[in-house]
Amino acid sequence: MVNDRQRRRFERVSRIRAFMTEHAPDFPETGKAGQAAARLNTVLAELESLNTSRVTNKGERQQASIGRREARETLRAHLTTLRDTAETIALDHPELKGVFKWSRASVSDQTLLATARAFAATAAPFRPRFAEYDLPPDFFVKLTASIEEFDRHIARQTATVGSGVAATASIEDALKRAEAEAERLDTSVRNKYRDDTARMAFWESASRLERAPRAAETTDPAKPPAPE
């Protein structure tokens, strides 16, 4: 689940499902409780599928983040090479002075991408000048490839973030539907087993929502320990 409370809610309705499965003969499929139990099973299967998708999405988002970071550094290295070489070329060709000026200072990825595309287009007519300074013949091919790769990683990460938000909303919706079925079952179970102390104790345990774990109490160093 997405957070600790959702996990505890999921575990609660899962325990309720287990209880109803064990006591299924007492709640025929034609009755309200039997129908609610069937719907609960369906919603829990949906929740399990959603959670699997969420975990998969989280892994993809992490991979996209790593790929984006690596592609960003590659693109920055290409732009630095382009800038530094152009400044040297400008010693003989002043028209290139400051044309490829840029800084590694904090800029958005979209700004970096736009800058790289603009530089690639501006540099096209001057490729022979860059070659004179031993820039590898495939430099501009690699520059274009790094631009495209960076763009792909941005799009991929954006898509996985959107999918993650949608999955979170879907999980919350499914949990609410599961809890609605649990409320219907609570009434039927209490009526069915009102005189059965053992089964009611079992139900109370299964249907109880666990408390959130408490933060560990901090010890005041100025306070002496309690006597044993």
Short mmCIF file of C-alpha atoms in Angstrom, two decimals:
data_model
loop_
_atom_site.label_atom_id
_atom_site.label_comp_id
_atom_site.label_asym_id
_atom_site.label_seq_id
_atom_site.Cartn_x
_atom_site.Cartn_y
_atom_site.Cartn_z
CA MET A 1 0.00 0.00 0.00
CA VAL A 2 0.98 3.64 -0.39
CA ASN A 3 1.29 4.48 3.31
CA ASP A 4 1.06 2.84 6.73
CA ARG A 5 -2.60 3.68 7.28
CA GLN A 6 -3.60 2.20 3.94
CA ARG A 7 -1.57 -0.90 4.75
CA ARG A 8 -3.40 -1.32 8.06
CA ARG A 9 -6.77 -0.80 6.38
CA PHE A 10 -5.89 -3.37 3.73
CA GLU A 11 -4.82 -5.89 6.37
CA ARG A 12 -8.10 -5.34 8.23
CA VAL A 13 -10.33 -6.09 5.24
CA SER A 14 -8.06 -9.03 4.35
CA ARG A 15 -8.65 -10.50 7.82
CA ILE A 16 -12.37 -9.96 7.36
CA ARG A 17 -12.23 -11.84 4.05
CA ALA A 18 -10.43 -14.71 5.78
CA PHE A 19 -13.10 -14.80 8.50
CA MET A 20 -15.91 -14.87 5.95
CA THR A 21 -14.18 -17.58 3.92
CA GLU A 22 -13.86 -19.77 7.01
CA HIS A 23 -17.50 -19.20 7.94
CA ALA A 24 -18.92 -19.20 4.42
CA PRO A 25 -21.46 -22.01 5.14
CA ASP A 26 -23.21 -19.70 7.61
CA PHE A 27 -23.64 -16.96 5.01
CA PRO A 28 -25.23 -18.26 1.79
CA GLU A 29 -24.39 -16.52 -1.47
CA THR A 30 -28.06 -15.57 -1.86
CA GLY A 31 -28.04 -13.55 1.36
CA LYS A 32 -26.87 -9.99 1.92
CA ALA A 33 -23.78 -11.08 3.84
CA GLY A 34 -22.82 -13.67 1.21
CA GLN A 35 -23.19 -11.08 -1.53
CA ALA A 36 -21.15 -8.55 0.43
CA ALA A 37 -18.42 -11.15 1.00
CA ALA A 38 -18.30 -11.87 -2.74
CA ARG A 39 -17.98 -8.19 -3.54
CA LEU A 40 -15.26 -7.86 -0.90
CA ASN A 41 -13.30 -10.68 -2.56
CA THR A 42 -13.56 -8.87 -5.89
CA VAL A 43 -12.38 -5.55 -4.46
CA LEU A 44 -9.48 -7.18 -2.63
CA ALA A 45 -8.33 -8.84 -5.86
CA GLU A 46 -8.48 -5.40 -7.46
CA LEU A 47 -6.45 -3.92 -4.59
CA GLU A 48 -3.79 -6.60 -4.89
CA SER A 49 -3.50 -5.92 -8.61
CA LEU A 50 -3.34 -2.16 -8.05
CA ASN A 51 -0.65 -2.53 -5.43
CA THR A 52 1.41 -4.74 -7.73
CA SER A 53 1.10 -2.11 -10.46
CA ARG A 54 2.06 0.61 -7.98
CA VAL A 55 5.21 -1.25 -6.93
CA THR A 56 6.13 -1.86 -10.58
CA ASN A 57 5.49 1.80 -11.35
CA LYS A 58 7.70 2.86 -8.45
CA GLY A 59 10.56 0.77 -9.83
CA GLU A 60 10.10 2.24 -13.30
CA ARG A 61 10.03 5.75 -11.84
CA GLN A 62 13.30 5.12 -10.02
CA GLN A 63 14.89 3.77 -13.20
CA ALA A 64 13.65 6.79 -15.15
CA SER A 65 15.07 9.10 -12.49
CA ILE A 66 18.48 7.43 -12.68
CA GLY A 67 18.41 7.52 -16.48
CA ARG A 68 17.39 11.16 -16.47
CA ARG A 69 20.24 12.08 -14.13
CA GLU A 70 22.81 10.23 -16.23
CA ALA A 71 21.47 11.69 -19.49
CA ARG A 72 21.57 15.18 -17.95
CA GLU A 73 25.25 14.82 -17.10
CA THR A 74 26.07 13.49 -20.57
CA LEU A 75 24.28 16.41 -22.20
CA ARG A 76 26.00 18.92 -19.93
CA ALA A 77 29.38 17.45 -20.87
CA HIS A 78 28.57 17.84 -24.56
CA LEU A 79 27.50 21.46 -24.12
CA THR A 80 30.62 22.24 -22.12
CA THR A 81 32.81 20.83 -24.89
CA LEU A 82 30.87 22.79 -27.49
CA ARG A 83 31.16 26.02 -25.53
CA ASP A 84 34.86 25.69 -24.75
CA THR A 85 35.78 24.76 -28.32
CA ALA A 86 33.72 27.64 -29.71
CA GLU A 87 35.51 30.11 -27.44
CA THR A 88 38.85 28.95 -28.83
CA ILE A 89 37.54 29.16 -32.41
CA ALA A 90 36.41 32.72 -31.64
CA LEU A 91 40.05 33.79 -31.28
CA ASP A 92 40.21 33.65 -35.07
CA HIS A 93 36.50 33.99 -35.80
CA PRO A 94 35.05 36.66 -33.48
CA GLU A 95 31.54 36.02 -34.82
CA LEU A 96 31.43 32.92 -32.56
CA LYS A 97 32.40 34.84 -29.42
CA GLY A 98 29.77 34.17 -26.76
CA VAL A 99 27.40 32.41 -29.17
CA PHE A 100 27.49 29.16 -27.17
CA LYS A 101 27.67 30.72 -23.75
CA TRP A 102 25.98 28.72 -21.02
CA SER A 103 26.53 27.82 -17.38
CA ARG A 104 26.13 24.66 -15.33
CA ALA A 105 24.37 26.78 -12.73
CA SER A 106 21.02 25.44 -11.60
CA VAL A 107 18.62 25.58 -14.53
CA SER A 108 15.52 23.54 -15.21
CA ASP A 109 15.80 20.44 -17.34
CA GLN A 110 13.48 21.97 -19.90
CA THR A 111 15.78 25.01 -20.18
CA LEU A 112 18.78 22.71 -20.56
CA LEU A 113 16.99 20.76 -23.27
CA ALA A 114 15.98 23.91 -25.15
CA THR A 115 19.53 25.28 -24.90
CA ALA A 116 21.01 22.07 -26.27
CA ARG A 117 18.63 22.05 -29.22
CA ALA A 118 19.38 25.68 -30.01
CA PHE A 119 23.13 25.09 -29.81
CA ALA A 120 22.96 22.04 -32.07
CA ALA A 121 21.11 24.06 -34.72
CA THR A 122 23.40 27.10 -34.41
CA ALA A 123 26.56 24.99 -34.62
CA ALA A 124 25.54 23.18 -37.82
CA PRO A 125 27.06 25.73 -40.28
CA PHE A 126 30.29 25.87 -38.27
CA ARG A 127 31.07 22.16 -38.01
CA PRO A 128 34.20 22.46 -40.18
CA ARG A 129 35.57 25.02 -37.70
CA PHE A 130 35.00 22.61 -34.81
CA ALA A 131 36.66 19.79 -36.76
CA GLU A 132 39.75 21.95 -37.10
CA TYR A 133 40.18 21.67 -33.33
CA ASP A 134 40.01 17.87 -33.42
CA LEU A 135 36.46 17.56 -32.25
CA PRO A 136 35.53 13.92 -33.02
CA PRO A 137 33.66 13.50 -36.34
CA ASP A 138 30.68 11.93 -34.55
CA PHE A 139 30.45 14.64 -31.87
CA PHE A 140 27.32 16.25 -33.27
CA VAL A 141 25.71 12.86 -33.87
CA LYS A 142 26.31 12.06 -30.20
CA LEU A 143 25.04 15.50 -29.19
CA THR A 144 21.78 14.91 -31.03
CA ALA A 145 21.48 11.44 -29.52
CA SER A 146 22.05 12.79 -26.01
CA ILE A 147 19.35 15.42 -26.55
CA GLU A 148 16.87 12.76 -27.65
CA GLU A 149 17.79 10.43 -24.81
CA PHE A 150 17.40 13.17 -22.21
CA ASP A 151 14.01 14.08 -23.68
CA ARG A 152 12.89 10.43 -23.52
CA HIS A 153 13.89 10.07 -19.88
CA ILE A 154 12.02 13.27 -18.97
CA ALA A 155 8.89 12.00 -20.72
CA ARG A 156 9.22 8.57 -19.13
CA GLN A 157 9.60 9.96 -15.62
CA THR A 158 6.68 12.33 -16.12
CA ALA A 159 4.50 9.46 -17.29
CA THR A 160 5.42 7.25 -14.33
CA VAL A 161 4.69 10.06 -11.87
CA GLY A 162 1.26 10.52 -13.44
CA SER A 163 0.61 6.78 -13.29
CA GLY A 164 1.67 6.73 -9.65
CA VAL A 165 -0.79 9.50 -8.75
CA ALA A 166 -3.58 7.64 -10.56
CA ALA A 167 -2.70 4.37 -8.81
CA THR A 168 -2.76 6.07 -5.39
CA ALA A 169 -6.22 7.48 -6.08
CA SER A 170 -7.45 4.08 -7.33
CA ILE A 171 -6.14 2.29 -4.23
CA GLU A 172 -7.90 4.77 -1.96
CA ASP A 173 -11.16 4.35 -3.87
CA ALA A 174 -10.93 0.56 -3.71
CA LEU A 175 -10.17 0.63 0.03
CA LYS A 176 -13.28 2.72 0.65
CA ARG A 177 -15.39 0.25 -1.31
CA ALA A 178 -13.88 -2.66 0.63
CA GLU A 179 -14.61 -0.90 3.92
CA ALA A 180 -18.22 -0.33 2.86
CA GLU A 181 -18.62 -4.07 2.36
CA ALA A 182 -16.93 -4.67 5.71
CA GLU A 183 -19.55 -2.47 7.38
CA ARG A 184 -22.35 -4.54 5.84
CA LEU A 185 -20.67 -7.72 7.02
CA ASP A 186 -20.20 -6.36 10.53
CA THR A 187 -23.96 -6.08 11.01
CA SER A 188 -24.66 -9.56 9.67
CA VAL A 189 -21.89 -11.23 11.66
CA ARG A 190 -22.91 -9.56 14.92
CA ASN A 191 -26.52 -10.61 14.40
CA LYS A 192 -25.57 -14.16 13.41
CA TYR A 193 -23.13 -14.77 16.28
CA ARG A 194 -24.55 -12.52 19.00
CA ASP A 195 -24.74 -15.49 21.38
CA ASP A 196 -21.49 -17.14 20.25
CA THR A 197 -18.76 -15.67 22.45
CA ALA A 198 -15.88 -17.47 20.72
CA ARG A 199 -16.85 -16.45 17.20
CA MET A 200 -17.56 -12.89 18.29
CA ALA A 201 -14.11 -12.65 19.85
CA PHE A 202 -12.66 -13.96 16.59
CA TRP A 203 -14.66 -11.36 14.64
CA GLU A 204 -13.64 -8.50 16.94
CA SER A 205 -10.00 -9.41 16.42
CA ALA A 206 -10.37 -9.73 12.65
CA SER A 207 -12.35 -6.53 12.13
CA ARG A 208 -10.33 -4.27 14.43
CA LEU A 209 -8.22 -1.64 12.72
CA GLU A 210 -4.74 -1.78 14.19
CA ARG A 211 -3.42 1.38 15.78
CA ALA A 212 -0.58 3.26 14.17
CA PRO A 213 2.74 2.53 15.86
CA ARG A 214 3.69 5.20 18.36
CA ALA A 215 6.94 7.08 18.03
CA ALA A 216 9.53 5.92 20.55
CA GLU A 217 9.53 8.05 23.65
CA THR A 218 12.63 10.17 23.98
CA THR A 219 14.60 9.94 27.21
CA ASP A 220 15.37 13.17 29.02
CA PRO A 221 19.14 13.00 29.76
CA ALA A 222 18.66 15.27 32.77
CA LYS A 223 16.08 12.92 34.28
CA PRO A 224 17.48 10.04 36.36
CA PRO A 225 16.38 6.56 35.31
CA ALA A 226 13.46 5.07 37.12
CA PRO A 227 14.43 2.60 39.85
CA GLU A 228 14.12 -1.06 38.88
#
